[in-house]
Coordinates of C-alpha atoms in Angstrom, one line a residue:
M18 CA 0.1 0.1 0.1
S19 CA 2.7 2.4 0.8
D20 CA 6.3 2.2 2.0
D21 CA 5.9 5.5 4.2
P22 CA 8.0 4.6 7.2
R23 CA 5.6 6.5 9.3
I24 CA 2.6 4.0 8.6
D25 CA 2.9 1.5 11.5
T26 CA 1.0 -1.5 10.3
S27 CA 1.2 -3.6 13.5
V28 CA -0.9 -1.0 15.4
A29 CA -4.7 -0.4 14.7
H30 CA -5.5 3.1 13.4
P31 CA -9.1 4.6 13.5
A32 CA -9.2 5.7 9.9
R33 CA -8.1 2.4 8.8
R34 CA -10.3 0.4 11.0
Y35 CA -13.3 2.6 10.1
D36 CA -12.3 1.7 6.3
Y37 CA -12.6 -1.9 7.1
L38 CA -16.0 -1.5 8.9
L39 CA -17.3 0.3 5.9
G40 CA -16.1 -2.5 3.7
G41 CA -13.1 -0.8 2.3
K42 CA -9.8 -2.5 1.5
D43 CA -7.2 0.0 2.7
N44 CA -6.4 -1.6 6.1
F45 CA -3.9 -4.0 7.9
E46 CA -4.2 -7.2 10.0
A47 CA -4.1 -5.2 13.0
D48 CA -6.9 -2.9 12.0
R49 CA -9.2 -5.9 11.2
R50 CA -8.3 -7.5 14.4
S51 CA -9.4 -4.3 16.3
A52 CA -12.3 -4.3 14.3
A53 CA -13.2 -7.9 15.1
E54 CA -13.1 -7.1 18.7
I55 CA -15.4 -4.3 18.4
V56 CA -17.8 -6.3 16.4
K57 CA -17.8 -9.0 19.0
R58 CA -18.9 -6.6 21.5
H59 CA -21.1 -4.5 19.4
P60 CA -22.5 -6.4 16.3
T61 CA -23.9 -3.7 14.3
A62 CA -20.8 -1.7 14.4
R63 CA -20.6 -1.9 10.7
L64 CA -24.4 -0.3 10.6
S65 CA -23.2 2.2 13.1
A66 CA -20.2 3.3 10.8
Q67 CA -22.3 3.4 7.6
E68 CA -24.9 5.6 9.6
N69 CA -22.2 8.1 10.4
R70 CA -21.4 8.4 6.7
F71 CA -25.1 8.8 6.1
F72 CA -25.3 11.6 8.6
M73 CA -22.2 13.4 7.0
H74 CA -24.0 13.2 3.5
R75 CA -27.1 15.0 4.8
A76 CA -25.1 17.5 7.0
V77 CA -23.1 18.4 3.9
R78 CA -26.1 18.6 1.6
Y79 CA -27.7 21.0 4.3
M80 CA -24.8 23.2 4.3
A81 CA -24.3 23.5 0.7
R82 CA -28.2 24.3 0.0
R83 CA -28.0 27.2 2.5
G84 CA -25.1 28.7 0.7
I85 CA -21.9 27.3 2.6
R86 CA -19.2 27.0 -0.2
Q87 CA -16.3 25.9 1.6
F88 CA -15.7 22.9 4.2
L89 CA -13.0 21.7 6.7
D90 CA -13.5 18.1 7.3
I91 CA -11.4 17.0 10.2
G92 CA -10.9 13.2 10.8
T93 CA -11.9 12.4 7.2
G94 CA -10.6 9.0 7.1
I95 CA -9.8 7.0 3.9
P96 CA -11.7 8.2 1.0
T97 CA -15.1 6.5 0.6
S98 CA -17.5 7.8 -2.1
P99 CA -19.5 9.9 -1.9
N100 CA -17.4 12.2 0.1
T101 CA -17.5 15.8 1.2
H102 CA -16.2 17.3 -1.9
E103 CA -18.5 15.2 -4.2
I104 CA -21.6 16.2 -2.3
A105 CA -20.7 19.7 -2.0
Q106 CA -19.6 20.0 -5.4
E107 CA -22.7 18.4 -6.9
I108 CA -24.6 21.3 -5.5
E109 CA -22.1 24.0 -6.0
P110 CA -19.0 23.2 -8.6
A111 CA -17.0 26.0 -7.0
A112 CA -17.0 24.7 -3.4
R113 CA -13.7 24.4 -1.9
I114 CA -12.7 21.5 0.8
V115 CA -9.9 20.7 3.1
Y116 CA -9.6 17.3 4.2
V117 CA -7.6 16.6 7.4
D118 CA -6.5 13.4 8.9
N119 CA -3.6 12.1 11.1
D120 CA -3.0 9.0 9.4
P121 CA -0.3 9.1 6.5
L122 CA -1.8 6.5 4.4
V123 CA -4.9 8.5 4.3
L124 CA -2.8 11.3 2.3
V125 CA -1.5 8.5 0.2
H126 CA -5.1 7.8 -1.1
A127 CA -6.3 11.4 -0.8
R128 CA -3.9 12.5 -3.5
A129 CA -5.0 10.0 -5.7
L130 CA -8.5 10.0 -5.4
L131 CA -9.7 13.5 -3.7
T132 CA -9.8 15.1 -6.7
G133 CA -12.8 17.8 -7.3
T134 CA -14.2 20.0 -10.1
E135 CA -12.3 22.6 -12.0
Q136 CA -14.2 25.3 -10.7
G137 CA -13.6 24.4 -6.9
R138 CA -10.9 23.2 -4.9
T139 CA -10.0 19.9 -3.0
T140 CA -7.0 19.6 -1.0
Y141 CA -5.7 17.3 1.9
I142 CA -3.4 18.2 4.9
E143 CA -1.7 15.5 7.4
A144 CA -2.6 17.0 10.9
D145 CA -4.2 16.0 14.1
L146 CA -7.5 17.3 15.7
R147 CA -5.5 17.8 19.0
D148 CA -3.5 20.5 17.5
P149 CA -6.3 22.6 16.1
A150 CA -4.0 25.9 15.9
K151 CA -1.6 24.1 13.6
I152 CA -4.4 23.1 11.4
L153 CA -6.0 26.6 11.2
A154 CA -2.3 28.1 10.4
D155 CA -1.5 25.7 7.7
S156 CA -0.8 27.2 4.4
E157 CA -3.2 24.9 2.6
V158 CA -6.1 25.9 4.8
R159 CA -5.4 29.6 4.5
D160 CA -4.9 29.1 0.4
T161 CA -8.1 27.1 0.2
L162 CA -10.5 28.6 2.7
D163 CA -11.5 32.2 3.3
L164 CA -12.1 32.1 7.1
T165 CA -14.0 35.5 6.7
E166 CA -16.7 33.8 5.0
P167 CA -19.0 30.8 6.3
V168 CA -17.3 27.4 6.6
G169 CA -18.9 24.0 7.2
L170 CA -16.7 22.3 9.9
L171 CA -17.3 18.7 9.9
L172 CA -16.0 16.3 12.6
I173 CA -17.6 13.1 12.2
A174 CA -16.9 10.2 14.2
V175 CA -13.7 11.8 15.5
L176 CA -14.6 13.6 18.8
H177 CA -14.7 10.3 20.7
F178 CA -10.9 9.9 20.2
I179 CA -10.3 13.2 21.9
R180 CA -10.1 12.2 25.8
D181 CA -11.0 14.3 28.4
D182 CA -7.3 15.2 29.2
D183 CA -6.9 16.2 25.8
D184 CA -9.4 19.1 26.4
P185 CA -12.0 18.4 23.9
A186 CA -13.9 21.9 24.8
A187 CA -10.8 23.7 24.4
I188 CA -10.4 22.1 20.9
L189 CA -13.5 22.8 19.7
G190 CA -13.4 26.6 21.1
T191 CA -10.3 27.2 19.2
L192 CA -11.7 25.9 15.8
I193 CA -15.3 27.7 16.7
D194 CA -13.4 31.1 17.6
A195 CA -11.8 30.9 14.2
L196 CA -15.0 30.6 12.0
P197 CA -17.3 33.4 11.3
A198 CA -21.3 33.8 11.9
G199 CA -22.9 31.6 9.5
S200 CA -20.7 28.8 9.7
V201 CA -22.1 25.3 10.7
V202 CA -20.3 22.8 12.7
A203 CA -21.6 18.8 12.2
A204 CA -20.2 16.3 14.6
S205 CA -21.1 12.6 15.3
H206 CA -20.1 11.0 18.5
A207 CA -20.0 7.4 20.0
T208 CA -22.5 7.3 22.8
P209 CA -23.0 4.3 25.3
E210 CA -26.7 5.3 26.2
Y211 CA -28.5 3.2 23.6
M212 CA -26.7 0.1 24.9
P213 CA -27.0 -2.3 27.8
A214 CA -24.4 -1.4 30.4
E215 CA -22.6 -4.9 30.0
Q216 CA -22.3 -4.1 26.3
V217 CA -20.6 -0.6 27.1
A218 CA -18.6 -2.3 29.7
T219 CA -17.0 -4.7 27.3
L220 CA -16.4 -2.1 24.7
R221 CA -14.9 0.1 26.7
A222 CA -12.4 -2.7 27.8
V223 CA -11.2 -2.9 24.5
M224 CA -11.1 0.8 23.4
E225 CA -10.6 2.8 26.7
R226 CA -7.0 3.6 25.5
Q227 CA -8.1 5.3 22.1
W228 CA -11.6 6.6 22.9
R229 CA -13.8 8.1 25.2
D230 CA -17.6 7.7 24.5
R231 CA -20.0 10.4 25.9
T232 CA -23.6 10.6 26.2
G233 CA -25.8 13.1 24.5
T234 CA -25.8 15.1 27.6
E235 CA -21.9 15.4 27.7
L236 CA -21.9 16.1 23.9
R237 CA -24.3 19.0 24.4
E238 CA -22.1 20.6 27.2
L239 CA -19.2 20.8 24.5
F240 CA -21.6 22.5 22.3
T241 CA -23.0 24.8 24.9
R242 CA -21.7 28.2 24.0
P243 CA -23.3 31.5 23.7
D244 CA -22.2 31.6 20.0
L245 CA -23.7 28.4 19.0
R246 CA -27.5 27.6 18.0
L247 CA -28.1 23.9 17.9
L248 CA -29.8 22.9 14.8
G249 CA -32.6 20.2 13.7
P250 CA -33.6 17.9 16.2
G251 CA -30.7 18.8 18.4
I252 CA -28.6 16.0 20.2
Q253 CA -30.0 12.9 18.7
S254 CA -28.8 9.5 17.3
V255 CA -27.6 9.8 13.9
A256 CA -30.2 7.3 12.7
R257 CA -32.8 10.0 13.7
W258 CA -31.3 13.0 12.2
W259 CA -33.8 14.2 9.3
P260 CA -34.8 10.4 8.6
D261 CA -37.1 11.4 5.8
E262 CA -33.8 12.2 3.7
A263 CA -32.0 8.9 4.9
P264 CA -32.0 5.6 3.3
Q265 CA -34.8 3.7 4.2
P266 CA -35.8 1.7 6.3
R267 CA -34.2 3.5 9.3
P268 CA -32.3 1.4 11.9
A269 CA -33.3 1.3 15.4
V270 CA -31.5 3.6 17.8
E271 CA -30.2 0.7 19.6
S272 CA -28.1 -0.7 16.9
V273 CA -26.2 2.8 16.0
A274 CA -24.2 3.6 19.1
S275 CA -23.7 7.3 17.8
N276 CA -25.3 10.8 18.4
G277 CA -25.3 13.6 15.8
V278 CA -25.4 17.3 16.3
M279 CA -25.1 20.5 14.1
A280 CA -24.7 23.9 15.2
E281 CA -24.5 27.3 13.8
I282 CA -22.0 29.9 14.8
R283 CA -23.9 33.2 15.5
R284 CA -21.8 36.5 16.5
T285 CA -23.3 39.5 18.5

């Protein structure tokens, strides 16, 4: 796949594990073993991954239809079609997108696959959500996005990899403070609240070093700021977000261990 020495094939990476759960082929044995352990404890993990993607699709369409023409997609993962730029540029060919991920393998595939329209621009940077200031200062971000105009910020299935000691509120604050009024943030987040307690305990036993699941109340706390207005149904299972626009039939929330949230940035 790649001879990049930074790619450690012996350790599972969230982007590659997610690729495997979505049915992709750009993953290694360690990623597949890790995914298998998750599926053993959460048998509908593949469905959860797919529903996160469907939520992203609906969120991008919503943003593009309301006139947002630029997107910052952090934690994008290995390209899976349709991706953010395909959805946005179908509505507005001049839309501009920056993808961000911390897995070097994603960069390899992004360079080959993330090509957009001639009118728009699609680019990728290798960076980590834990260092939002570095993301915002990156020359590709600055050259591609105009941060004086509304931006669609996507944090799909990535915030649960930010543990409490990483200070997720501060990370979100840095990103939100950099965006103007009219910008929209969309995030999805693993949650324990739809699963039996024993199932949650077994999942945490294999994932506790990598992630921090949060309830809807805990997720709401991260998005409780005077300059944010929650949209749509608020904090809800991604399976219940704008269900009429989603593939049918809709799965039960108990099968999809993930909440979604969308919020508009307002400035007084």
